[in-house]
Short mmCIF file of N, CA and C in Angstrom, two decimals:
data_model
loop_
_atom_site.label_atom_id
_atom_site.label_comp_id
_atom_site.label_asym_id
_atom_site.label_seq_id
_atom_site.Cartn_x
_atom_site.Cartn_y
_atom_site.Cartn_z
N GLY A 1 84.87 -61.72 -9.53
CA GLY A 1 83.96 -61.18 -8.63
C GLY A 1 84.16 -59.66 -8.59
N ASP A 2 83.06 -59.17 -7.80
CA ASP A 2 83.03 -57.86 -7.49
C ASP A 2 83.82 -57.57 -6.13
N GLU A 3 84.39 -56.23 -6.19
CA GLU A 3 84.67 -55.66 -4.86
C GLU A 3 84.01 -54.25 -4.54
N VAL A 4 83.85 -54.31 -3.31
CA VAL A 4 83.23 -52.97 -2.98
C VAL A 4 84.28 -52.01 -2.34
N VAL A 5 84.64 -50.84 -2.91
CA VAL A 5 85.51 -49.95 -2.53
C VAL A 5 84.76 -48.73 -1.63
N GLN A 6 85.49 -48.51 -0.64
CA GLN A 6 84.85 -47.49 0.31
C GLN A 6 85.81 -46.32 0.77
N LEU A 7 85.15 -45.22 0.68
CA LEU A 7 86.08 -44.03 0.84
C LEU A 7 85.67 -43.29 2.13
N TYR A 8 86.50 -43.22 2.96
CA TYR A 8 86.14 -42.69 4.43
C TYR A 8 87.12 -41.39 4.58
N LEU A 9 86.49 -40.21 5.25
CA LEU A 9 86.85 -39.08 5.29
C LEU A 9 86.91 -38.85 6.77
N HIS A 10 87.80 -37.78 7.21
CA HIS A 10 87.81 -37.11 8.49
C HIS A 10 87.84 -35.57 8.40
N ASP A 11 87.08 -34.96 9.04
CA ASP A 11 86.93 -33.49 8.90
C ASP A 11 87.72 -32.86 9.89
N VAL A 12 88.76 -32.30 9.43
CA VAL A 12 90.06 -31.75 10.36
C VAL A 12 89.42 -30.27 10.76
N LEU A 13 88.47 -29.62 10.03
CA LEU A 13 87.90 -28.27 10.29
C LEU A 13 86.75 -28.24 10.98
N ALA A 14 86.18 -29.38 11.55
CA ALA A 14 84.84 -29.47 12.21
C ALA A 14 84.87 -28.75 13.42
N GLN A 15 83.90 -27.96 13.72
CA GLN A 15 83.85 -27.13 15.09
C GLN A 15 83.29 -27.96 16.19
N VAL A 16 82.82 -29.14 15.83
CA VAL A 16 82.44 -30.17 17.15
C VAL A 16 83.06 -31.50 16.66
N THR A 17 83.33 -32.31 17.79
CA THR A 17 83.69 -33.56 17.62
C THR A 17 83.10 -34.48 16.52
N ARG A 18 84.06 -35.05 15.65
CA ARG A 18 83.42 -35.92 14.63
C ARG A 18 83.96 -37.24 14.67
N PRO A 19 83.49 -38.25 14.12
CA PRO A 19 84.03 -39.61 13.93
C PRO A 19 85.42 -39.59 13.20
N VAL A 20 86.35 -40.35 13.74
CA VAL A 20 87.52 -40.30 12.99
C VAL A 20 87.40 -40.62 11.63
N ARG A 21 86.42 -41.66 11.37
CA ARG A 21 86.19 -42.10 9.93
C ARG A 21 84.59 -41.96 9.63
N GLN A 22 84.38 -41.22 8.42
CA GLN A 22 83.09 -41.12 8.10
C GLN A 22 82.81 -41.51 6.62
N LEU A 23 82.01 -42.39 6.35
CA LEU A 23 81.73 -43.02 5.17
C LEU A 23 81.50 -41.85 4.15
N ALA A 24 82.18 -41.65 3.01
CA ALA A 24 81.95 -40.65 2.12
C ALA A 24 81.31 -41.04 0.79
N GLY A 25 81.61 -42.42 0.53
CA GLY A 25 81.32 -42.85 -0.78
C GLY A 25 81.67 -44.47 -0.83
N PHE A 26 81.00 -45.14 -1.78
CA PHE A 26 81.42 -46.54 -2.01
C PHE A 26 80.93 -46.82 -3.51
N ALA A 27 81.76 -47.67 -4.14
CA ALA A 27 81.47 -48.15 -5.55
C ALA A 27 81.61 -49.65 -5.52
N ARG A 28 80.87 -50.34 -6.18
CA ARG A 28 81.02 -51.70 -6.52
C ARG A 28 81.97 -51.95 -7.82
N VAL A 29 82.97 -52.50 -7.76
CA VAL A 29 83.93 -52.60 -9.06
C VAL A 29 84.05 -53.98 -9.56
N PRO A 30 83.69 -54.48 -10.80
CA PRO A 30 84.07 -55.82 -11.14
C PRO A 30 85.53 -56.13 -11.28
N LEU A 31 86.00 -57.08 -10.72
CA LEU A 31 87.40 -57.43 -10.88
C LEU A 31 87.61 -58.77 -11.00
N GLU A 32 88.85 -59.33 -11.79
CA GLU A 32 89.04 -60.66 -11.99
C GLU A 32 90.19 -61.10 -10.98
N PRO A 33 90.26 -62.31 -10.46
CA PRO A 33 91.26 -62.58 -9.29
C PRO A 33 92.48 -61.80 -9.83
N GLY A 34 93.36 -61.05 -8.89
CA GLY A 34 94.55 -60.70 -8.99
C GLY A 34 94.54 -59.29 -9.80
N ALA A 35 93.45 -58.90 -10.31
CA ALA A 35 93.34 -57.57 -11.07
C ALA A 35 93.43 -56.25 -10.29
N SER A 36 93.60 -55.22 -10.63
CA SER A 36 93.26 -54.02 -10.10
C SER A 36 92.54 -52.92 -10.95
N ALA A 37 91.97 -51.99 -10.37
CA ALA A 37 91.22 -51.01 -11.08
C ALA A 37 91.30 -49.64 -10.39
N ARG A 38 91.29 -48.50 -11.14
CA ARG A 38 91.11 -47.34 -10.52
C ARG A 38 89.70 -46.91 -10.30
N VAL A 39 89.36 -46.34 -9.10
CA VAL A 39 87.96 -45.98 -8.83
C VAL A 39 88.25 -44.38 -8.37
N ASN A 40 87.21 -43.62 -9.12
CA ASN A 40 87.15 -42.15 -8.86
C ASN A 40 86.00 -41.94 -8.20
N PHE A 41 85.88 -40.88 -6.98
CA PHE A 41 84.96 -40.52 -6.07
C PHE A 41 84.75 -39.07 -6.61
N ARG A 42 83.46 -38.58 -6.72
CA ARG A 42 83.19 -37.28 -6.73
C ARG A 42 82.61 -36.69 -5.42
N LEU A 43 83.44 -35.96 -4.75
CA LEU A 43 83.19 -35.40 -3.44
C LEU A 43 82.28 -34.21 -3.76
N HIS A 44 81.40 -34.07 -2.74
CA HIS A 44 80.46 -32.93 -2.86
C HIS A 44 80.72 -31.78 -1.63
N ALA A 45 81.60 -30.88 -2.43
CA ALA A 45 82.22 -29.80 -1.47
C ALA A 45 81.23 -29.06 -0.95
N GLU A 46 80.18 -28.58 -1.66
CA GLU A 46 78.90 -27.78 -1.31
C GLU A 46 78.15 -28.61 -0.09
N ARG A 47 77.83 -29.80 -0.30
CA ARG A 47 77.32 -30.41 0.63
C ARG A 47 78.06 -30.61 2.12
N SER A 48 79.55 -30.88 1.94
CA SER A 48 80.24 -30.65 3.09
C SER A 48 80.32 -29.17 3.72
N ARG A 49 80.29 -28.04 2.84
CA ARG A 49 80.32 -26.56 3.39
C ARG A 49 79.10 -26.65 4.28
N LEU A 50 77.84 -26.89 3.65
CA LEU A 50 76.56 -26.92 4.17
C LEU A 50 76.58 -27.67 5.56
N THR A 51 77.03 -28.79 5.64
CA THR A 51 77.02 -29.74 6.75
C THR A 51 77.83 -28.85 7.93
N ARG A 52 79.05 -28.35 7.57
CA ARG A 52 79.85 -27.69 8.69
C ARG A 52 79.04 -26.46 9.12
N ALA A 53 78.40 -25.80 8.09
CA ALA A 53 77.64 -24.52 8.58
C ALA A 53 76.60 -24.92 9.59
N TRP A 54 75.77 -25.90 9.26
CA TRP A 54 74.63 -26.28 10.14
C TRP A 54 75.25 -26.87 11.59
N SER A 55 76.42 -27.59 11.42
CA SER A 55 76.78 -28.03 12.52
C SER A 55 77.57 -27.00 13.36
N GLY A 56 78.01 -25.96 12.86
CA GLY A 56 78.40 -24.59 13.59
C GLY A 56 77.15 -24.07 14.18
N PHE A 57 75.91 -23.94 13.69
CA PHE A 57 74.72 -23.34 13.97
C PHE A 57 74.36 -24.23 15.45
N PHE A 58 74.57 -25.56 15.33
CA PHE A 58 73.97 -26.49 16.39
C PHE A 58 74.96 -26.25 17.61
N THR A 59 76.21 -25.75 17.42
CA THR A 59 76.83 -25.42 18.73
C THR A 59 76.29 -24.38 19.39
N GLU A 60 75.58 -23.42 18.83
CA GLU A 60 75.02 -22.46 19.62
C GLU A 60 73.44 -22.81 19.96
N TYR A 61 72.92 -23.58 19.12
CA TYR A 61 71.42 -24.00 19.24
C TYR A 61 71.34 -25.47 19.19
N PRO A 62 71.49 -26.12 20.08
CA PRO A 62 71.60 -27.90 20.16
C PRO A 62 70.41 -28.52 19.45
N VAL A 63 69.18 -27.83 19.64
CA VAL A 63 68.04 -28.50 18.91
C VAL A 63 67.28 -27.31 18.39
N ILE A 64 66.75 -27.49 17.21
CA ILE A 64 65.68 -26.68 16.80
C ILE A 64 64.39 -27.15 16.54
N VAL A 65 63.25 -26.44 16.55
CA VAL A 65 62.12 -27.01 16.11
C VAL A 65 61.41 -26.26 15.37
N GLY A 66 60.48 -26.82 14.31
CA GLY A 66 59.70 -26.09 13.33
C GLY A 66 58.66 -27.01 12.90
N PRO A 67 57.97 -26.74 11.91
CA PRO A 67 56.77 -27.34 11.23
C PRO A 67 57.22 -28.39 10.47
N ASN A 68 56.30 -29.28 10.38
CA ASN A 68 56.66 -30.48 9.37
C ASN A 68 56.58 -30.19 7.98
N LEU A 69 55.65 -29.16 7.81
CA LEU A 69 55.44 -28.40 6.28
C LEU A 69 55.20 -27.24 6.55
N LEU A 70 55.66 -26.12 5.66
CA LEU A 70 55.33 -24.89 5.70
C LEU A 70 54.13 -24.57 4.69
N GLY A 71 53.17 -23.89 5.09
CA GLY A 71 52.34 -23.40 4.31
C GLY A 71 50.85 -24.52 4.38
N PRO A 72 49.96 -24.07 3.83
CA PRO A 72 48.79 -24.90 3.79
C PRO A 72 49.15 -26.29 3.15
N VAL A 73 48.25 -27.24 3.54
CA VAL A 73 48.31 -28.62 2.79
C VAL A 73 47.91 -28.44 1.46
N TRP A 74 48.55 -29.18 0.59
CA TRP A 74 48.16 -28.91 -0.85
C TRP A 74 47.10 -30.06 -1.20
N ASN A 75 46.47 -29.73 -2.49
CA ASN A 75 45.59 -30.59 -3.11
C ASN A 75 46.28 -31.88 -3.37
N PRO A 76 45.50 -33.17 -3.55
CA PRO A 76 46.28 -34.44 -3.95
C PRO A 76 46.85 -33.93 -5.52
N ASP A 77 47.89 -34.71 -5.53
CA ASP A 77 48.79 -34.38 -6.85
C ASP A 77 49.09 -33.30 -7.17
N ALA A 78 49.09 -32.16 -6.22
CA ALA A 78 49.31 -30.78 -6.56
C ALA A 78 51.08 -30.76 -6.67
N ASP A 79 51.72 -31.66 -6.05
CA ASP A 79 53.10 -31.82 -6.26
C ASP A 79 53.59 -32.23 -7.57
N LEU A 80 52.80 -32.93 -8.32
CA LEU A 80 53.06 -33.54 -9.72
C LEU A 80 52.79 -32.36 -10.70
N ASP A 81 52.25 -31.27 -10.32
CA ASP A 81 52.01 -30.24 -11.43
C ASP A 81 53.28 -29.55 -12.23
N VAL A 82 53.48 -29.79 -13.38
CA VAL A 82 54.73 -29.43 -14.11
C VAL A 82 55.13 -28.03 -13.79
N HIS A 83 54.14 -27.18 -13.82
CA HIS A 83 54.47 -25.63 -13.52
C HIS A 83 55.01 -25.29 -12.21
N HIS A 84 54.15 -25.66 -11.34
CA HIS A 84 54.19 -25.29 -9.91
C HIS A 84 54.57 -26.17 -8.93
N GLY A 85 54.56 -27.41 -9.04
CA GLY A 85 54.78 -28.63 -8.20
C GLY A 85 56.05 -28.64 -7.42
N LEU A 86 56.96 -28.48 -8.17
CA LEU A 86 58.55 -28.43 -7.69
C LEU A 86 58.85 -27.15 -6.77
N ASP A 87 58.30 -26.01 -7.09
CA ASP A 87 58.31 -24.73 -6.17
C ASP A 87 57.50 -24.86 -5.19
N MET A 88 56.51 -25.59 -5.09
CA MET A 88 55.53 -25.84 -4.02
C MET A 88 56.21 -26.60 -3.03
N LEU A 89 56.87 -27.77 -3.66
CA LEU A 89 57.57 -28.61 -2.53
C LEU A 89 58.78 -27.90 -1.79
N ARG A 90 59.52 -27.19 -2.74
CA ARG A 90 60.72 -26.54 -2.12
C ARG A 90 60.37 -25.71 -0.86
N GLN A 91 59.06 -24.96 -1.07
CA GLN A 91 58.55 -24.03 -0.19
C GLN A 91 58.10 -24.68 0.94
N ALA A 92 57.27 -25.86 0.76
CA ALA A 92 56.62 -26.59 1.93
C ALA A 92 57.81 -27.32 2.66
N THR A 93 58.90 -27.80 2.00
CA THR A 93 59.76 -28.65 2.95
C THR A 93 61.09 -27.92 3.16
N ARG A 94 60.94 -26.59 3.19
CA ARG A 94 62.23 -25.85 3.48
C ARG A 94 62.81 -25.93 4.86
N PHE A 95 62.14 -26.24 5.94
CA PHE A 95 62.64 -26.58 7.36
C PHE A 95 63.14 -28.09 7.47
N ILE A 96 62.41 -28.97 6.70
CA ILE A 96 62.90 -30.31 6.81
C ILE A 96 64.03 -30.95 5.90
N LEU A 97 64.28 -30.06 4.77
CA LEU A 97 65.25 -30.56 3.96
C LEU A 97 66.71 -30.64 4.50
N PRO A 98 67.14 -29.98 5.42
CA PRO A 98 68.53 -30.10 6.01
C PRO A 98 68.80 -31.44 6.55
N ALA A 99 67.72 -31.84 7.36
CA ALA A 99 67.91 -33.30 7.93
C ALA A 99 67.70 -34.26 6.76
N SER A 100 66.85 -34.02 5.78
CA SER A 100 66.96 -35.33 4.81
C SER A 100 67.94 -35.24 3.99
N VAL A 101 68.50 -34.06 3.43
CA VAL A 101 69.53 -34.00 2.62
C VAL A 101 70.95 -34.14 3.11
N LEU A 102 71.07 -33.65 4.22
CA LEU A 102 72.50 -33.70 4.71
C LEU A 102 72.50 -34.70 5.84
N GLY A 103 71.72 -35.42 6.21
CA GLY A 103 71.63 -36.39 7.21
C GLY A 103 71.52 -35.97 8.64
N PHE A 104 71.00 -35.03 9.06
CA PHE A 104 70.90 -34.60 10.48
C PHE A 104 69.82 -35.43 11.00
N PRO A 105 69.89 -35.81 12.29
CA PRO A 105 68.86 -36.39 13.03
C PRO A 105 67.64 -35.63 13.20
N ALA A 106 66.59 -36.29 12.94
CA ALA A 106 65.27 -35.52 13.07
C ALA A 106 64.07 -36.33 13.85
N VAL A 107 63.17 -35.84 14.53
CA VAL A 107 62.21 -36.47 14.94
C VAL A 107 60.90 -35.61 14.77
N ALA A 108 59.96 -36.34 14.01
CA ALA A 108 58.71 -35.70 13.62
C ALA A 108 57.61 -36.05 14.69
N LEU A 109 56.95 -35.08 15.33
CA LEU A 109 55.97 -35.33 16.29
C LEU A 109 54.63 -34.85 15.99
N PRO A 110 53.65 -35.77 15.86
CA PRO A 110 52.17 -35.36 15.65
C PRO A 110 51.62 -34.39 16.78
N MET A 111 50.99 -33.29 16.33
CA MET A 111 50.50 -32.30 17.49
C MET A 111 48.94 -32.19 17.31
N GLY A 112 48.41 -33.11 16.54
CA GLY A 112 46.93 -32.91 16.55
C GLY A 112 46.26 -32.66 15.07
N VAL A 113 45.13 -32.38 15.09
CA VAL A 113 44.36 -32.14 13.74
C VAL A 113 43.60 -30.75 14.06
N LEU A 114 43.92 -29.86 12.97
CA LEU A 114 43.21 -28.63 12.93
C LEU A 114 42.52 -28.31 11.64
N ASP A 115 41.28 -28.04 11.74
CA ASP A 115 40.14 -28.18 10.60
C ASP A 115 40.48 -29.34 9.77
N GLY A 116 40.51 -30.45 10.37
CA GLY A 116 40.74 -31.74 9.56
C GLY A 116 41.77 -32.07 9.07
N VAL A 117 43.12 -31.17 9.37
CA VAL A 117 44.21 -31.52 8.68
C VAL A 117 45.33 -31.69 9.80
N PRO A 118 45.90 -33.04 9.49
CA PRO A 118 47.19 -33.44 10.70
C PRO A 118 47.97 -32.08 10.74
N GLN A 119 48.50 -31.86 11.89
CA GLN A 119 49.50 -31.01 12.21
C GLN A 119 50.78 -31.82 13.02
N GLY A 120 51.89 -31.23 12.81
CA GLY A 120 53.17 -31.61 13.21
C GLY A 120 54.24 -30.79 13.45
N ILE A 121 55.20 -31.20 14.31
CA ILE A 121 56.57 -30.39 14.25
C ILE A 121 57.59 -31.41 14.05
N GLN A 122 58.76 -30.86 13.98
CA GLN A 122 59.96 -31.65 13.78
C GLN A 122 61.21 -31.00 14.63
N PHE A 123 61.75 -31.77 15.16
CA PHE A 123 63.00 -31.30 16.02
C PHE A 123 64.33 -31.84 15.07
N MET A 124 65.26 -31.08 15.13
CA MET A 124 66.50 -31.35 14.34
C MET A 124 67.65 -31.12 15.28
N ALA A 125 68.70 -31.86 15.15
CA ALA A 125 69.93 -31.62 16.07
C ALA A 125 71.11 -32.08 15.06
N ASP A 126 72.42 -31.64 15.82
CA ASP A 126 73.61 -31.96 15.03
C ASP A 126 73.89 -33.50 14.70
N LEU A 127 74.45 -33.71 13.76
CA LEU A 127 75.03 -35.24 13.43
C LEU A 127 75.55 -36.19 14.77
N TRP A 128 74.76 -37.25 14.94
CA TRP A 128 75.03 -38.20 15.85
C TRP A 128 74.32 -37.55 17.40
N ARG A 129 73.50 -36.80 16.94
CA ARG A 129 72.81 -36.15 18.52
C ARG A 129 71.40 -36.51 18.49
N GLU A 130 71.04 -37.75 18.10
CA GLU A 130 69.74 -38.14 17.99
C GLU A 130 68.94 -38.21 19.40
N ASP A 131 69.85 -38.30 20.47
CA ASP A 131 69.41 -38.27 21.85
C ASP A 131 68.74 -36.68 22.13
N LEU A 132 69.33 -35.81 21.52
CA LEU A 132 69.01 -34.36 21.85
C LEU A 132 67.40 -34.28 21.08
N CYS A 133 67.08 -34.68 19.90
CA CYS A 133 66.17 -34.89 19.23
C CYS A 133 64.81 -35.43 20.04
N LEU A 134 65.24 -36.77 20.37
CA LEU A 134 64.26 -37.63 21.25
C LEU A 134 63.94 -37.15 22.56
N GLN A 135 64.84 -36.48 23.36
CA GLN A 135 64.69 -35.80 24.52
C GLN A 135 63.76 -34.62 24.46
N ALA A 136 63.97 -33.68 23.56
CA ALA A 136 63.22 -32.53 23.17
C ALA A 136 61.84 -33.09 23.03
N ALA A 137 61.62 -34.11 21.92
CA ALA A 137 60.26 -34.48 21.47
C ALA A 137 59.58 -35.03 22.77
N ALA A 138 60.30 -35.73 23.60
CA ALA A 138 59.71 -36.30 25.00
C ALA A 138 59.09 -35.26 25.68
N LEU A 139 59.68 -34.23 25.87
CA LEU A 139 59.46 -33.14 26.77
C LEU A 139 58.19 -32.45 26.08
N VAL A 140 58.23 -32.27 24.84
CA VAL A 140 56.89 -31.63 24.36
C VAL A 140 55.60 -32.48 24.35
N GLU A 141 56.05 -33.86 24.02
CA GLU A 141 55.03 -34.79 23.99
C GLU A 141 54.23 -35.22 25.64
N ALA A 142 55.23 -34.84 26.44
CA ALA A 142 54.71 -35.02 28.05
C ALA A 142 53.79 -33.74 28.27
N GLY A 143 53.96 -32.76 27.69
CA GLY A 143 53.12 -31.59 28.09
C GLY A 143 51.79 -31.28 27.12
N VAL A 144 51.50 -32.20 26.29
CA VAL A 144 50.21 -32.14 25.40
C VAL A 144 49.36 -33.32 25.91
N GLU A 145 48.02 -33.10 25.35
CA GLU A 145 47.09 -34.16 25.43
C GLU A 145 47.44 -35.32 24.51
N PRO A 146 47.06 -36.52 24.93
CA PRO A 146 47.44 -37.49 23.91
C PRO A 146 46.62 -37.40 22.65
N ILE A 147 47.32 -37.79 21.41
CA ILE A 147 46.55 -37.61 20.38
C ILE A 147 46.10 -38.84 19.74
N THR A 148 44.78 -38.82 19.24
CA THR A 148 44.08 -39.99 18.66
C THR A 148 44.16 -39.79 17.43
N PRO A 149 44.34 -40.96 16.48
CA PRO A 149 44.56 -40.95 15.19
C PRO A 149 43.08 -40.46 14.54
N THR A 150 43.38 -39.77 13.33
CA THR A 150 42.04 -39.32 12.69
C THR A 150 41.41 -40.39 12.07
N GLN A 151 40.19 -40.15 11.82
CA GLN A 151 39.40 -41.08 11.11
C GLN A 151 39.59 -41.02 9.78
N LEU A 152 40.10 -42.10 9.19
CA LEU A 152 40.43 -42.20 7.68
C LEU A 152 39.04 -42.36 6.83
N HIS A 153 38.76 -41.65 5.87
CA HIS A 153 37.66 -41.93 5.08
C HIS A 153 38.06 -42.16 3.61
N TRP A 154 37.65 -43.24 2.93
CA TRP A 154 38.27 -43.49 1.70
C TRP A 154 37.32 -43.46 0.72
#
Protein backbone atom coordinates (compact mmCIF):
# COMPACT_ATOMS: atom_id res chain seq x y z
CA GLY A 1 0.00 0.00 0.00
CA ASP A 2 0.92 3.66 -0.05
CA GLU A 3 1.88 5.82 2.91
CA VAL A 4 1.70 9.61 2.97
CA VAL A 5 4.71 11.19 4.66
CA GLN A 6 4.20 14.74 5.98
CA LEU A 7 6.89 17.28 6.85
CA TYR A 8 5.99 19.93 9.43
CA LEU A 9 8.14 22.94 10.35
CA HIS A 10 8.12 25.58 13.07
CA ASP A 11 9.61 29.02 12.35
CA VAL A 12 11.64 30.01 15.43
CA LEU A 13 12.75 33.30 13.78
CA ALA A 14 9.28 34.64 12.95
CA GLN A 15 8.52 38.18 14.07
CA VAL A 16 4.86 37.33 14.63
CA THR A 17 3.15 34.38 16.27
CA ARG A 18 3.16 31.30 14.06
CA PRO A 19 1.54 27.89 14.42
CA VAL A 20 3.54 25.34 16.35
CA ARG A 21 3.51 23.14 13.24
CA GLN A 22 3.10 24.22 9.63
CA LEU A 23 2.84 21.71 6.80
CA ALA A 24 5.86 22.26 4.53
CA GLY A 25 5.55 19.23 2.29
CA PHE A 26 4.18 15.77 1.77
CA ALA A 27 4.91 12.77 -0.40
CA ARG A 28 3.13 9.53 -1.23
CA VAL A 29 5.44 6.54 -0.87
CA PRO A 30 4.60 3.03 -2.08
CA LEU A 31 5.50 0.59 0.70
CA GLU A 32 5.02 -3.09 1.23
CA PRO A 33 3.86 -4.11 4.74
CA GLY A 34 6.75 -3.88 7.24
CA ALA A 35 9.04 -2.05 4.77
CA SER A 36 10.62 1.37 5.24
CA ALA A 37 11.82 4.02 2.83
CA ARG A 38 13.84 7.24 2.86
CA VAL A 39 11.98 10.35 1.73
CA ASN A 40 13.75 13.56 0.73
CA PHE A 41 12.09 16.96 0.81
CA ARG A 42 13.44 19.99 -0.97
CA LEU A 43 12.77 23.03 1.15
CA HIS A 44 12.44 26.38 -0.47
CA ALA A 45 14.69 28.74 1.47
CA GLU A 46 13.91 31.74 -0.75
CA ARG A 47 10.16 31.22 -0.32
CA SER A 48 10.62 31.09 3.47
CA ARG A 49 12.78 34.23 3.39
CA LEU A 50 10.17 36.12 1.37
CA THR A 51 7.37 34.94 3.65
CA ARG A 52 9.27 36.19 6.71
CA ALA A 53 10.01 39.52 5.00
CA TRP A 54 6.35 40.04 4.09
CA SER A 55 5.27 39.03 7.61
CA GLY A 56 7.68 41.61 9.00
CA PHE A 57 6.12 44.23 6.70
CA PHE A 58 2.67 43.26 7.95
CA THR A 59 3.70 43.92 11.58
CA GLU A 60 3.87 47.61 10.63
CA TYR A 61 1.11 47.64 8.00
CA PRO A 62 -1.50 45.00 8.98
CA VAL A 63 -3.50 45.30 5.72
CA ILE A 64 -2.48 46.58 2.32
CA VAL A 65 -4.74 47.41 -0.58
CA GLY A 66 -3.92 47.67 -4.25
CA PRO A 67 -5.28 46.98 -7.71
CA ASN A 68 -6.24 43.51 -8.87
CA LEU A 69 -4.20 44.10 -12.01
CA LEU A 70 -1.62 46.74 -12.87
CA GLY A 71 -1.89 48.47 -16.20
CA PRO A 72 -4.52 48.36 -18.88
CA VAL A 73 -6.57 45.27 -19.58
CA TRP A 74 -4.90 43.27 -22.34
CA ASN A 75 -6.42 41.90 -25.50
CA PRO A 76 -7.75 38.32 -25.52
CA ASP A 77 -4.90 35.77 -25.64
CA ALA A 78 -2.21 38.47 -25.25
CA ASP A 79 -0.87 36.49 -22.29
CA LEU A 80 -0.17 33.61 -24.69
CA ASP A 81 2.19 35.71 -26.83
CA VAL A 82 5.52 33.85 -26.92
CA HIS A 83 7.60 37.05 -26.94
CA HIS A 84 5.73 39.37 -24.58
CA GLY A 85 3.04 37.38 -22.76
CA LEU A 86 5.07 36.35 -19.70
CA ASP A 87 6.50 39.84 -19.13
CA MET A 88 3.03 41.32 -19.47
CA LEU A 89 1.65 38.88 -16.87
CA ARG A 90 4.53 39.57 -14.46
CA GLN A 91 3.92 43.30 -14.70
CA ALA A 92 0.13 43.06 -14.44
CA THR A 93 0.08 40.69 -11.45
CA ARG A 94 2.94 42.20 -9.44
CA PHE A 95 0.68 43.23 -6.55
CA ILE A 96 -1.34 40.03 -6.30
CA LEU A 97 1.54 37.52 -6.64
CA PRO A 98 2.64 37.50 -2.96
CA ALA A 99 -0.81 36.32 -1.91
CA SER A 100 -0.95 33.70 -4.63
CA VAL A 101 2.61 32.38 -4.38
CA LEU A 102 3.31 32.74 -0.65
CA GLY A 103 -0.17 31.90 0.60
CA PHE A 104 -1.10 35.21 2.21
CA PRO A 105 -4.85 35.75 2.60
CA ALA A 106 -6.44 38.16 0.16
CA VAL A 107 -9.86 39.50 -0.71
CA ALA A 108 -10.67 40.84 -4.18
CA LEU A 109 -13.40 43.47 -4.24
CA PRO A 110 -15.10 44.62 -7.46
CA MET A 111 -15.27 48.41 -7.66
CA GLY A 112 -17.30 48.96 -10.79
CA VAL A 113 -16.78 49.41 -14.50
CA LEU A 114 -14.73 52.13 -16.18
CA ASP A 115 -14.95 52.53 -19.96
CA GLY A 116 -16.55 49.07 -20.16
CA VAL A 117 -13.72 47.42 -18.21
CA PRO A 118 -14.32 45.87 -14.76
CA GLN A 119 -12.24 47.48 -12.00
CA GLY A 120 -11.28 45.96 -8.68
CA ILE A 121 -8.98 46.13 -5.69
CA GLN A 122 -7.36 43.50 -3.50
CA PHE A 123 -6.68 43.46 0.23
CA MET A 124 -3.82 41.39 1.62
CA ALA A 125 -2.76 40.63 5.20
CA ASP A 126 -0.35 38.39 7.08
CA LEU A 127 -0.73 34.62 7.23
CA TRP A 128 -3.82 33.48 9.14
CA ARG A 129 -5.27 37.03 9.23
CA GLU A 130 -8.15 36.58 6.83
CA ASP A 131 -10.23 38.47 9.37
CA LEU A 132 -8.31 41.69 8.63
CA CYS A 133 -8.83 41.35 4.87
CA LEU A 134 -12.55 40.74 5.33
CA GLN A 135 -12.95 43.65 7.77
CA ALA A 136 -11.12 46.08 5.45
CA ALA A 137 -13.12 44.93 2.44
CA ALA A 138 -16.38 45.32 4.37
CA LEU A 139 -15.46 48.90 5.32
CA VAL A 140 -14.74 49.85 1.71
CA GLU A 141 -17.78 48.01 0.40
CA ALA A 142 -20.03 49.84 2.88
CA GLY A 143 -18.81 53.18 1.52
CA VAL A 144 -19.51 52.62 -2.18
CA GLU A 145 -22.64 52.26 -4.28
CA PRO A 146 -23.77 48.66 -4.85
CA ILE A 147 -22.25 47.28 -8.02
CA THR A 148 -24.44 45.71 -10.63
CA PRO A 149 -23.03 43.00 -12.86
CA THR A 150 -21.86 44.08 -16.27
CA GLN A 151 -23.87 43.04 -19.28
CA LEU A 152 -22.12 40.16 -20.97
CA HIS A 153 -22.07 40.23 -24.75
CA TRP A 154 -21.20 36.95 -26.46
